[in-house]
Amino acid sequence: MFLWFHKFGSPPHFYRIAGKWIPWLSGLFLVLVTAGLFGGLIAAPPDYQQGDSYRIMFVHVPSAWMSMLVYVAMAVCGIIIMVWRMKLAEIVLISSAPIGASFTFLALVTGSLWGKPMWGTYWVWDARLTSELILLFLYLGIIGLHNAIEDKRVAARAVAILAIVGAVNVPIIHFSVEWWNTLHQGPTVTKFDKPSIYWSMLLPLLLMALSFQVYYVLALFQQCRAELLRRERNSKWVEEL
Amino acid sequence: MIEFFNMGGYAMFVWPSYAISALVLWLNWYLPRNQHRKLLRQLQSRHGSQQQ
Amino acid sequence: MTPARKKRLALITLMLAGVTVGVGLALKSLDQNIMFFFTPSEVLSGKAPQDRLFRIGGMVVDGSVNRPGDGLTVKFDLTDNEQRVTVSFAGILPDLFREGQGIIANGKLGSNGEFVAEEVLAKHDENYMPQELADMGIGEEKY
């Protein structure tokens, strides 16, 4: 196990493996997203209250979930960087940042486009929306900090600390709708009793969520390969490519 | 068909949501890929000139 | 794990715990400011600010919506199942506005105890189902 971990963590090995996985991940993503879009846009019935506008959910909710999941992944990388000083974790952390920022941006924009017809406003400063906006700033802060420091090994440690500390925001986002009065409604799928969503609406939602997870790995691998090449341009294994 | 694109009157909210999602996800896929290719080409030409 | 790594892990745990406690305390002290709206009970017991805009949230009472006078102004009662407050509003209501719906109104308490809203927002619930099921009354008992 440890040996495998060690091998997977070596840059040339990871570079090769990631390259092999990319076409498969692309195919899987396309299948899942097609099924999810068909289910969400065509097969699922309109909602009893919100009509067809609720279909924004199928991109909004997976984006919002991913915005938090990617951040957790980055915080875990941060701990690995600080404790084990693993090079690959540095690359995964910084490569995740633009992808996570994109998901957060999408969650905010699609939420805003959903809020206008349903709530009557594009934006309010309630706890859920504000904490998600803070998440976007955390992502941008991580990207900015990494760019500002020349020495990438030092930059990785600074960014790791920011990622770990910022992780406090993730449970705040999730529980904001329960701890405080908000305009945003409570959770639908992750509450402890049965999810209160009809199965023909839930299924495409889960398909879209799964496809977004596959997409994250796909985009991450691509970003990591570019980052690896940039950093290790003078090393022997790159010369051999 | 028209009914589908009309989205029960919410077309101007639903379709932009999907459009911007597609655009952002595409960019996240395309930009690193493009960069990776550029880097490879750069490294190749550098490697080539060293050998001559 | 080597001792050096153990030490670094402990430091990180300590740091994270410290930040969590700090943020928790800060949020606790800001509690009232983070609350997006007041309930009718809170408003009537004087917890809401008197002299500035605040938000009130509750369900629109069935049969309470009426348009007195010119037809531009809408009046309705909001309830949290304990108290009710009458809200008057002149403007465009969101699509989801209906009796029994959760609503948040931004405005001021008038001298007659009526809440004069400048903006009305709809708060929808977390249940999603097709119309036929809702008609069968399944929405009532959560499934």
Short mmCIF file of C-alpha atoms in Angstrom, two decimals:
data_model
loop_
_atom_site.label_atom_id
_atom_site.label_comp_id
_atom_site.label_asym_id
_atom_site.label_seq_id
_atom_site.Cartn_x
_atom_site.Cartn_y
_atom_site.Cartn_z
CA MET A 1 0.00 0.00 0.00
CA PHE A 2 2.70 2.40 1.03
CA LEU A 3 4.76 1.40 -1.96
CA TRP A 4 1.84 2.06 -4.29
CA PHE A 5 1.26 5.41 -2.64
CA HIS A 6 4.88 6.25 -3.10
CA LYS A 7 4.92 5.22 -6.70
CA PHE A 8 1.70 7.07 -7.52
CA GLY A 9 3.19 10.11 -5.88
CA SER A 10 6.22 10.20 -8.12
CA PRO A 11 5.75 12.89 -10.78
CA PRO A 12 6.71 10.92 -13.91
CA HIS A 13 4.52 8.02 -12.93
CA PHE A 14 1.56 10.26 -12.19
CA TYR A 15 2.10 12.10 -15.46
CA ARG A 16 1.91 8.86 -17.43
CA ILE A 17 -1.07 7.42 -15.53
CA ALA A 18 -3.03 10.68 -15.81
CA GLY A 19 -2.38 10.76 -19.55
CA LYS A 20 -3.74 7.24 -19.90
CA TRP A 21 -6.85 8.00 -17.87
CA ILE A 22 -7.87 11.19 -19.64
CA PRO A 23 -9.61 9.64 -22.67
CA TRP A 24 -11.53 7.18 -20.48
CA LEU A 25 -12.60 9.90 -18.09
CA SER A 26 -13.70 12.08 -21.01
CA GLY A 27 -15.85 9.25 -22.36
CA LEU A 28 -17.38 8.52 -18.96
CA PHE A 29 -18.10 12.20 -18.39
CA LEU A 30 -19.83 12.56 -21.76
CA VAL A 31 -22.03 9.51 -21.14
CA LEU A 32 -23.03 10.67 -17.65
CA VAL A 33 -23.64 14.29 -18.59
CA THR A 34 -25.73 13.31 -21.62
CA ALA A 35 -27.88 11.01 -19.50
CA GLY A 36 -28.16 13.67 -16.79
CA LEU A 37 -29.13 16.42 -19.23
CA PHE A 38 -31.69 14.18 -20.93
CA GLY A 39 -33.19 13.24 -17.59
CA GLY A 40 -33.15 16.78 -16.26
CA LEU A 41 -34.25 18.78 -19.27
CA ILE A 42 -36.56 16.34 -21.05
CA ALA A 43 -37.66 13.39 -18.93
CA ALA A 44 -38.23 15.06 -15.55
CA PRO A 45 -41.65 16.70 -15.05
CA PRO A 46 -42.04 20.40 -14.16
CA ASP A 47 -42.11 21.17 -10.44
CA TYR A 48 -45.50 21.74 -8.77
CA GLN A 49 -44.42 25.15 -7.47
CA GLN A 50 -41.59 26.37 -9.64
CA GLY A 51 -42.61 25.03 -13.04
CA ASP A 52 -39.68 24.61 -15.39
CA SER A 53 -37.43 27.12 -13.65
CA TYR A 54 -36.33 24.47 -11.14
CA ARG A 55 -34.36 22.79 -13.97
CA ILE A 56 -31.55 25.21 -13.16
CA MET A 57 -31.08 22.94 -10.15
CA PHE A 58 -29.38 20.32 -12.33
CA VAL A 59 -26.37 22.57 -12.88
CA HIS A 60 -26.66 24.72 -9.76
CA VAL A 61 -26.67 21.99 -7.10
CA PRO A 62 -23.83 19.87 -8.54
CA SER A 63 -21.71 23.02 -8.95
CA ALA A 64 -22.37 24.02 -5.36
CA TRP A 65 -21.54 20.53 -4.08
CA MET A 66 -18.36 20.44 -6.13
CA SER A 67 -17.32 23.88 -4.93
CA MET A 68 -17.19 22.44 -1.41
CA LEU A 69 -15.82 19.01 -2.35
CA VAL A 70 -12.91 20.51 -4.30
CA TYR A 71 -12.11 22.75 -1.37
CA VAL A 72 -12.06 19.78 1.01
CA ALA A 73 -9.75 17.96 -1.41
CA MET A 74 -7.45 21.01 -1.39
CA ALA A 75 -7.45 21.17 2.40
CA VAL A 76 -6.50 17.47 2.55
CA CYS A 77 -3.66 18.20 0.10
CA GLY A 78 -2.70 21.07 2.38
CA ILE A 79 -2.35 18.71 5.35
CA ILE A 80 -0.32 16.26 3.25
CA ILE A 81 1.95 19.11 2.15
CA MET A 82 2.51 20.35 5.68
CA VAL A 83 3.06 16.93 7.26
CA TRP A 84 4.64 14.78 4.56
CA ARG A 85 6.00 17.47 2.20
CA MET A 86 4.76 15.54 -0.79
CA LYS A 87 5.42 17.19 -4.14
CA LEU A 88 2.42 15.75 -5.93
CA ALA A 89 0.05 17.14 -3.28
CA GLU A 90 1.42 20.61 -4.03
CA ILE A 91 0.57 20.19 -7.67
CA VAL A 92 -2.88 18.73 -7.01
CA LEU A 93 -3.68 21.57 -4.60
CA ILE A 94 -2.79 24.41 -6.92
CA SER A 95 -4.24 22.67 -9.97
CA SER A 96 -7.56 22.24 -8.14
CA ALA A 97 -7.88 25.93 -7.32
CA PRO A 98 -9.06 27.25 -10.72
CA ILE A 99 -11.46 24.31 -11.10
CA GLY A 100 -12.94 24.88 -7.66
CA ALA A 101 -13.20 28.60 -8.31
CA SER A 102 -15.07 27.84 -11.52
CA PHE A 103 -17.57 25.60 -9.73
CA THR A 104 -18.11 28.26 -7.07
CA PHE A 105 -18.60 30.93 -9.73
CA LEU A 106 -21.13 28.70 -11.52
CA ALA A 107 -23.00 27.97 -8.29
CA LEU A 108 -23.29 31.71 -7.63
CA VAL A 109 -24.28 32.71 -11.17
CA THR A 110 -26.80 29.91 -11.77
CA GLY A 111 -28.20 30.47 -8.29
CA SER A 112 -28.65 34.11 -9.11
CA LEU A 113 -30.44 33.24 -12.36
CA TRP A 114 -32.69 30.91 -10.37
CA GLY A 115 -33.25 33.43 -7.61
CA LYS A 116 -34.53 36.19 -9.88
CA PRO A 117 -37.70 34.43 -11.11
CA MET A 118 -38.38 32.47 -7.90
CA TRP A 119 -37.35 34.67 -4.98
CA GLY A 120 -37.71 37.93 -6.84
CA THR A 121 -34.07 38.98 -6.54
CA TYR A 122 -30.70 38.13 -8.08
CA TRP A 123 -28.82 38.49 -4.82
CA VAL A 124 -29.37 38.84 -1.09
CA TRP A 125 -26.83 38.93 1.71
CA ASP A 126 -28.13 35.92 3.55
CA ALA A 127 -25.81 33.48 5.31
CA ARG A 128 -25.79 30.84 2.56
CA LEU A 129 -25.07 33.20 -0.31
CA THR A 130 -22.52 35.22 1.62
CA SER A 131 -20.56 32.19 2.82
CA GLU A 132 -20.46 30.80 -0.74
CA LEU A 133 -19.12 34.17 -1.93
CA ILE A 134 -16.42 33.97 0.76
CA LEU A 135 -15.52 30.54 -0.65
CA LEU A 136 -14.95 32.15 -4.06
CA PHE A 137 -12.65 34.73 -2.45
CA LEU A 138 -10.76 31.93 -0.69
CA TYR A 139 -10.15 30.23 -4.03
CA LEU A 140 -9.04 33.48 -5.63
CA GLY A 141 -6.85 34.19 -2.61
CA ILE A 142 -5.14 30.83 -2.98
CA ILE A 143 -4.49 31.40 -6.68
CA GLY A 144 -3.23 34.92 -6.03
CA LEU A 145 -0.96 33.88 -3.18
CA HIS A 146 0.54 31.10 -5.24
CA ASN A 147 1.27 33.48 -8.11
CA ALA A 148 2.76 36.08 -5.80
CA ILE A 149 5.51 33.84 -4.39
CA GLU A 150 8.39 33.05 -6.74
CA ASP A 151 9.73 29.94 -5.03
CA LYS A 152 7.03 27.36 -5.72
CA ARG A 153 7.96 25.15 -2.77
CA VAL A 154 7.53 28.06 -0.39
CA ALA A 155 4.36 29.11 -2.22
CA ALA A 156 2.94 25.61 -1.77
CA ARG A 157 3.32 25.82 1.99
CA ALA A 158 1.74 29.26 2.22
CA VAL A 159 -1.15 28.10 0.07
CA ALA A 160 -1.50 24.89 2.13
CA ILE A 161 -2.01 26.92 5.30
CA LEU A 162 -4.63 29.12 3.63
CA ALA A 163 -6.42 26.04 2.29
CA ILE A 164 -6.47 24.36 5.71
CA VAL A 165 -7.64 27.45 7.59
CA GLY A 166 -10.28 28.28 4.97
CA ALA A 167 -11.78 24.81 5.33
CA VAL A 168 -13.62 26.16 8.38
CA ASN A 169 -15.92 27.89 5.89
CA VAL A 170 -17.14 24.61 4.34
CA PRO A 171 -19.33 23.43 7.26
CA ILE A 172 -20.52 27.02 7.65
CA ILE A 173 -21.79 26.98 4.07
CA HIS A 174 -23.48 23.63 4.54
CA PHE A 175 -25.19 24.39 7.83
CA SER A 176 -25.87 28.10 7.22
CA VAL A 177 -29.45 27.34 6.19
CA GLU A 178 -30.06 25.55 9.50
CA TRP A 179 -28.18 27.79 11.91
CA TRP A 180 -29.66 31.05 10.70
CA ASN A 181 -32.80 32.34 9.02
CA THR A 182 -31.96 32.55 5.35
CA LEU A 183 -33.76 33.18 2.09
CA HIS A 184 -32.14 30.05 0.72
CA GLN A 185 -34.13 26.91 1.52
CA GLY A 186 -32.84 23.97 3.52
CA PRO A 187 -31.09 20.91 2.10
CA THR A 188 -33.14 18.55 -0.07
CA VAL A 189 -30.95 15.54 -0.73
CA THR A 190 -28.59 15.39 2.23
CA LYS A 191 -31.06 15.70 5.06
CA PHE A 192 -31.28 12.69 7.30
CA ASP A 193 -34.80 11.55 6.57
CA LYS A 194 -35.75 10.64 3.01
CA PRO A 195 -34.87 13.27 0.41
CA SER A 196 -37.98 15.26 -0.43
CA ILE A 197 -37.60 15.18 -4.15
CA TYR A 198 -39.44 12.99 -6.62
CA TRP A 199 -37.28 10.15 -8.01
CA SER A 200 -37.50 11.28 -11.64
CA MET A 201 -36.01 14.61 -10.55
CA LEU A 202 -33.51 13.09 -8.11
CA LEU A 203 -32.02 10.64 -10.61
CA PRO A 204 -30.85 13.26 -13.15
CA LEU A 205 -29.58 15.39 -10.26
CA LEU A 206 -27.40 12.54 -9.01
CA LEU A 207 -26.26 11.74 -12.57
CA MET A 208 -25.22 15.36 -13.07
CA ALA A 209 -23.44 15.36 -9.71
CA LEU A 210 -21.56 12.20 -10.63
CA SER A 211 -20.63 13.62 -14.03
CA PHE A 212 -19.29 16.76 -12.35
CA GLN A 213 -17.13 14.61 -10.09
CA VAL A 214 -15.70 12.78 -13.08
CA TYR A 215 -15.19 16.13 -14.77
CA TYR A 216 -13.23 17.38 -11.77
CA VAL A 217 -10.80 14.46 -11.96
CA LEU A 218 -10.51 14.93 -15.72
CA ALA A 219 -9.86 18.67 -15.54
CA LEU A 220 -7.53 18.12 -12.58
CA PHE A 221 -5.43 15.56 -14.44
CA GLN A 222 -5.08 17.89 -17.39
CA GLN A 223 -4.15 20.83 -15.22
CA CYS A 224 -1.70 18.68 -13.25
CA ARG A 225 0.05 17.46 -16.40
CA ALA A 226 0.58 21.01 -17.59
CA GLU A 227 1.79 22.11 -14.16
CA LEU A 228 4.13 19.11 -13.85
CA LEU A 229 5.73 19.83 -17.21
CA ARG A 230 6.18 23.49 -16.34
CA ARG A 231 7.89 22.72 -13.03
CA GLU A 232 10.00 19.81 -14.04
CA ARG A 233 11.03 21.05 -17.46
CA ASN A 234 14.71 20.51 -16.66
CA SER A 235 14.43 17.08 -15.10
CA LYS A 236 15.55 13.92 -16.77
CA TRP A 237 12.16 12.25 -17.18
CA VAL A 238 10.80 15.20 -19.10
CA GLU A 239 13.74 15.11 -21.50
CA GLU A 240 12.94 11.51 -22.23
CA LEU A 241 9.37 12.25 -23.34
CA MET B 1 -40.33 21.57 -29.51
CA ILE B 2 -41.12 25.25 -29.05
CA GLU B 3 -42.53 24.34 -25.67
CA PHE B 4 -39.22 22.76 -24.73
CA PHE B 5 -37.20 25.84 -25.63
CA ASN B 6 -39.69 28.08 -23.93
CA MET B 7 -39.16 26.32 -20.55
CA GLY B 8 -42.57 27.33 -19.29
CA GLY B 9 -41.69 31.00 -19.71
CA TYR B 10 -38.40 30.69 -17.81
CA ALA B 11 -36.22 30.31 -20.93
CA MET B 12 -34.29 33.50 -20.22
CA PHE B 13 -33.14 32.07 -16.88
CA VAL B 14 -32.77 28.38 -17.62
CA TRP B 15 -30.81 28.53 -20.88
CA PRO B 16 -28.24 31.13 -19.81
CA SER B 17 -27.56 28.96 -16.73
CA TYR B 18 -26.76 25.99 -18.92
CA ALA B 19 -24.85 28.09 -21.45
CA ILE B 20 -22.53 29.65 -18.88
CA SER B 21 -21.97 26.27 -17.20
CA ALA B 22 -21.00 24.72 -20.53
CA LEU B 23 -18.69 27.64 -21.33
CA VAL B 24 -16.87 27.60 -17.98
CA LEU B 25 -16.48 23.82 -17.95
CA TRP B 26 -15.19 23.91 -21.54
CA LEU B 27 -12.62 26.60 -20.64
CA ASN B 28 -11.39 24.53 -17.71
CA TRP B 29 -10.86 21.64 -20.06
CA TYR B 30 -9.45 23.55 -23.01
CA LEU B 31 -7.02 26.01 -21.41
CA PRO B 32 -4.80 23.51 -19.52
CA ARG B 33 -4.85 21.19 -22.54
CA ASN B 34 -3.75 23.98 -24.80
CA GLN B 35 -1.06 25.03 -22.36
CA HIS B 36 0.18 21.48 -22.02
CA ARG B 37 0.55 21.17 -25.79
CA LYS B 38 2.38 24.47 -26.04
CA LEU B 39 4.80 23.40 -23.31
CA LEU B 40 5.45 20.10 -25.03
CA ARG B 41 6.20 21.87 -28.31
CA GLN B 42 8.50 24.34 -26.55
CA LEU B 43 10.39 21.56 -24.81
CA GLN B 44 10.71 19.62 -28.02
CA SER B 45 12.20 22.51 -29.95
CA ARG B 46 14.60 23.25 -27.10
CA HIS B 47 15.62 19.64 -26.94
CA GLY B 48 16.07 19.56 -30.69
CA SER B 49 18.32 22.61 -30.78
CA GLN B 50 20.52 21.14 -28.05
CA GLN B 51 21.16 18.06 -30.09
CA GLN B 52 22.26 19.92 -33.19
CA MET C 1 5.06 8.33 11.33
CA THR C 2 8.32 10.02 12.23
CA PRO C 3 8.35 12.30 15.30
CA ALA C 4 8.85 15.37 13.11
CA ARG C 5 5.74 14.57 11.10
CA LYS C 6 3.75 13.86 14.23
CA LYS C 7 4.72 17.25 15.56
CA ARG C 8 3.70 19.01 12.35
CA LEU C 9 0.36 17.18 12.30
CA ALA C 10 -0.29 18.19 15.90
CA LEU C 11 0.54 21.81 15.06
CA ILE C 12 -1.90 21.82 12.16
CA THR C 13 -4.64 20.26 14.29
CA LEU C 14 -4.04 22.89 16.93
CA MET C 15 -4.13 25.68 14.34
CA LEU C 16 -7.37 24.40 12.84
CA ALA C 17 -8.97 24.04 16.26
CA GLY C 18 -7.94 27.59 17.12
CA VAL C 19 -9.39 29.02 13.93
CA THR C 20 -12.61 27.04 14.38
CA VAL C 21 -13.11 28.36 17.90
CA GLY C 22 -12.29 31.91 16.78
CA VAL C 23 -14.69 31.87 13.86
CA GLY C 24 -17.34 30.17 15.98
CA LEU C 25 -17.15 32.89 18.62
CA ALA C 26 -17.21 35.64 16.01
CA LEU C 27 -20.30 34.17 14.36
CA LYS C 28 -21.97 33.70 17.73
CA SER C 29 -21.48 37.36 18.56
CA LEU C 30 -22.80 38.39 15.15
CA ASP C 31 -25.77 36.04 15.39
CA GLN C 32 -28.46 38.70 15.17
CA ASN C 33 -26.82 40.37 12.20
CA ILE C 34 -26.56 37.13 10.26
CA MET C 35 -30.23 36.38 10.78
CA PHE C 36 -31.79 37.32 7.50
CA PHE C 37 -35.27 38.02 8.83
CA PHE C 38 -37.40 38.25 11.97
CA THR C 39 -40.50 36.15 12.57
CA PRO C 40 -43.86 37.82 13.36
CA SER C 41 -43.53 36.70 17.02
CA GLU C 42 -40.12 38.35 17.28
CA VAL C 43 -41.45 41.53 15.68
CA LEU C 44 -44.41 41.76 18.06
CA SER C 45 -42.25 41.14 21.10
CA GLY C 46 -40.12 44.11 20.07
CA LYS C 47 -36.97 42.29 18.99
CA ALA C 48 -36.94 43.90 15.56
CA PRO C 49 -35.47 47.40 15.08
CA GLN C 50 -38.03 50.19 15.27
CA ASP C 51 -36.41 52.97 13.31
CA ARG C 52 -34.81 51.29 10.36
CA LEU C 53 -35.53 48.78 7.62
CA PHE C 54 -35.63 45.13 8.57
CA ARG C 55 -36.98 41.92 7.07
CA ILE C 56 -39.91 39.92 8.28
CA GLY C 57 -40.50 36.33 7.22
CA GLY C 58 -43.47 34.01 7.49
CA MET C 59 -46.24 32.20 5.69
CA VAL C 60 -48.97 34.10 3.87
CA VAL C 61 -52.19 33.33 5.77
CA ASP C 62 -54.85 31.63 3.62
CA GLY C 63 -57.57 34.04 2.56
CA SER C 64 -55.78 37.10 3.91
CA VAL C 65 -54.63 38.54 0.56
CA ASN C 66 -56.67 41.52 -0.53
CA ARG C 67 -56.23 44.63 -2.64
CA PRO C 68 -57.97 47.58 -0.97
CA GLY C 69 -58.50 50.85 -2.83
CA ASP C 70 -56.62 51.48 -6.03
CA GLY C 71 -55.69 47.85 -6.61
CA LEU C 72 -51.96 48.59 -6.67
CA THR C 73 -51.44 47.97 -2.98
CA VAL C 74 -51.63 44.40 -1.75
CA LYS C 75 -52.29 43.55 1.87
CA PHE C 76 -51.76 40.18 3.44
CA ASP C 77 -51.05 38.62 6.82
CA LEU C 78 -47.81 36.82 7.61
CA THR C 79 -47.70 34.17 10.31
CA ASP C 80 -45.20 31.89 12.02
CA ASN C 81 -48.11 29.82 13.35
CA GLU C 82 -48.08 31.83 16.57
CA GLN C 83 -48.53 35.51 15.76
CA ARG C 84 -49.52 37.37 12.65
CA VAL C 85 -48.50 40.70 11.20
CA THR C 86 -50.29 42.52 8.38
CA VAL C 87 -48.05 43.56 5.51
CA SER C 88 -48.89 46.12 2.84
CA PHE C 89 -46.93 46.33 -0.38
CA ALA C 90 -47.22 48.30 -3.60
CA GLY C 91 -45.18 46.66 -6.30
CA ILE C 92 -44.58 43.55 -8.32
CA LEU C 93 -44.86 40.29 -6.41
CA PRO C 94 -42.56 37.36 -7.29
CA ASP C 95 -43.96 34.44 -9.30
CA LEU C 96 -44.06 32.18 -6.27
CA PHE C 97 -46.21 34.55 -4.21
CA ARG C 98 -49.40 32.79 -3.18
CA GLU C 99 -51.39 31.96 -0.07
CA GLY C 100 -49.60 29.49 2.18
CA GLN C 101 -46.21 30.42 0.66
CA GLY C 102 -43.20 31.45 2.70
CA ILE C 103 -42.46 35.13 2.09
CA ILE C 104 -39.81 37.58 3.22
CA ALA C 105 -40.66 41.28 3.14
CA ASN C 106 -38.20 44.13 3.60
CA GLY C 107 -39.56 47.33 5.10
CA LYS C 108 -40.57 49.19 8.25
CA LEU C 109 -43.17 48.85 10.92
CA GLY C 110 -45.80 51.58 10.50
CA SER C 111 -47.39 53.41 13.43
CA ASN C 112 -50.59 51.36 13.10
CA GLY C 113 -48.67 48.12 13.58
CA GLU C 114 -48.79 47.37 9.89
CA PHE C 115 -45.57 46.40 8.15
CA VAL C 116 -44.98 48.57 5.10
CA ALA C 117 -42.87 46.58 2.66
CA GLU C 118 -40.58 48.02 0.03
CA GLU C 119 -39.65 44.63 -1.37
CA VAL C 120 -41.24 41.20 -1.20
CA LEU C 121 -39.24 38.01 -1.80
CA ALA C 122 -40.57 34.45 -2.00
CA LYS C 123 -38.89 31.69 -0.02
CA HIS C 124 -39.52 28.33 -1.60
CA ASP C 125 -39.31 25.03 0.22
CA GLU C 126 -36.88 22.20 -0.41
CA ASN C 127 -39.49 19.83 -1.84
CA TYR C 128 -39.58 19.06 -5.53
CA MET C 129 -42.33 17.01 -7.16
CA PRO C 130 -44.57 16.97 -10.22
CA GLN C 131 -47.96 18.71 -10.16
CA GLU C 132 -49.97 15.47 -10.14
CA LEU C 133 -48.36 14.29 -6.92
CA ALA C 134 -48.85 17.66 -5.25
CA ASP C 135 -52.54 17.52 -6.23
CA MET C 136 -52.84 14.18 -4.50
CA GLY C 137 -51.81 15.90 -1.30
CA ILE C 138 -48.53 14.04 -0.94
CA GLY C 139 -46.74 17.29 -0.29
CA GLU C 140 -48.60 17.63 2.99
CA GLU C 141 -46.95 14.73 4.73
CA LYS C 142 -43.37 14.79 3.57
CA TYR C 143 -42.43 11.65 1.73
#
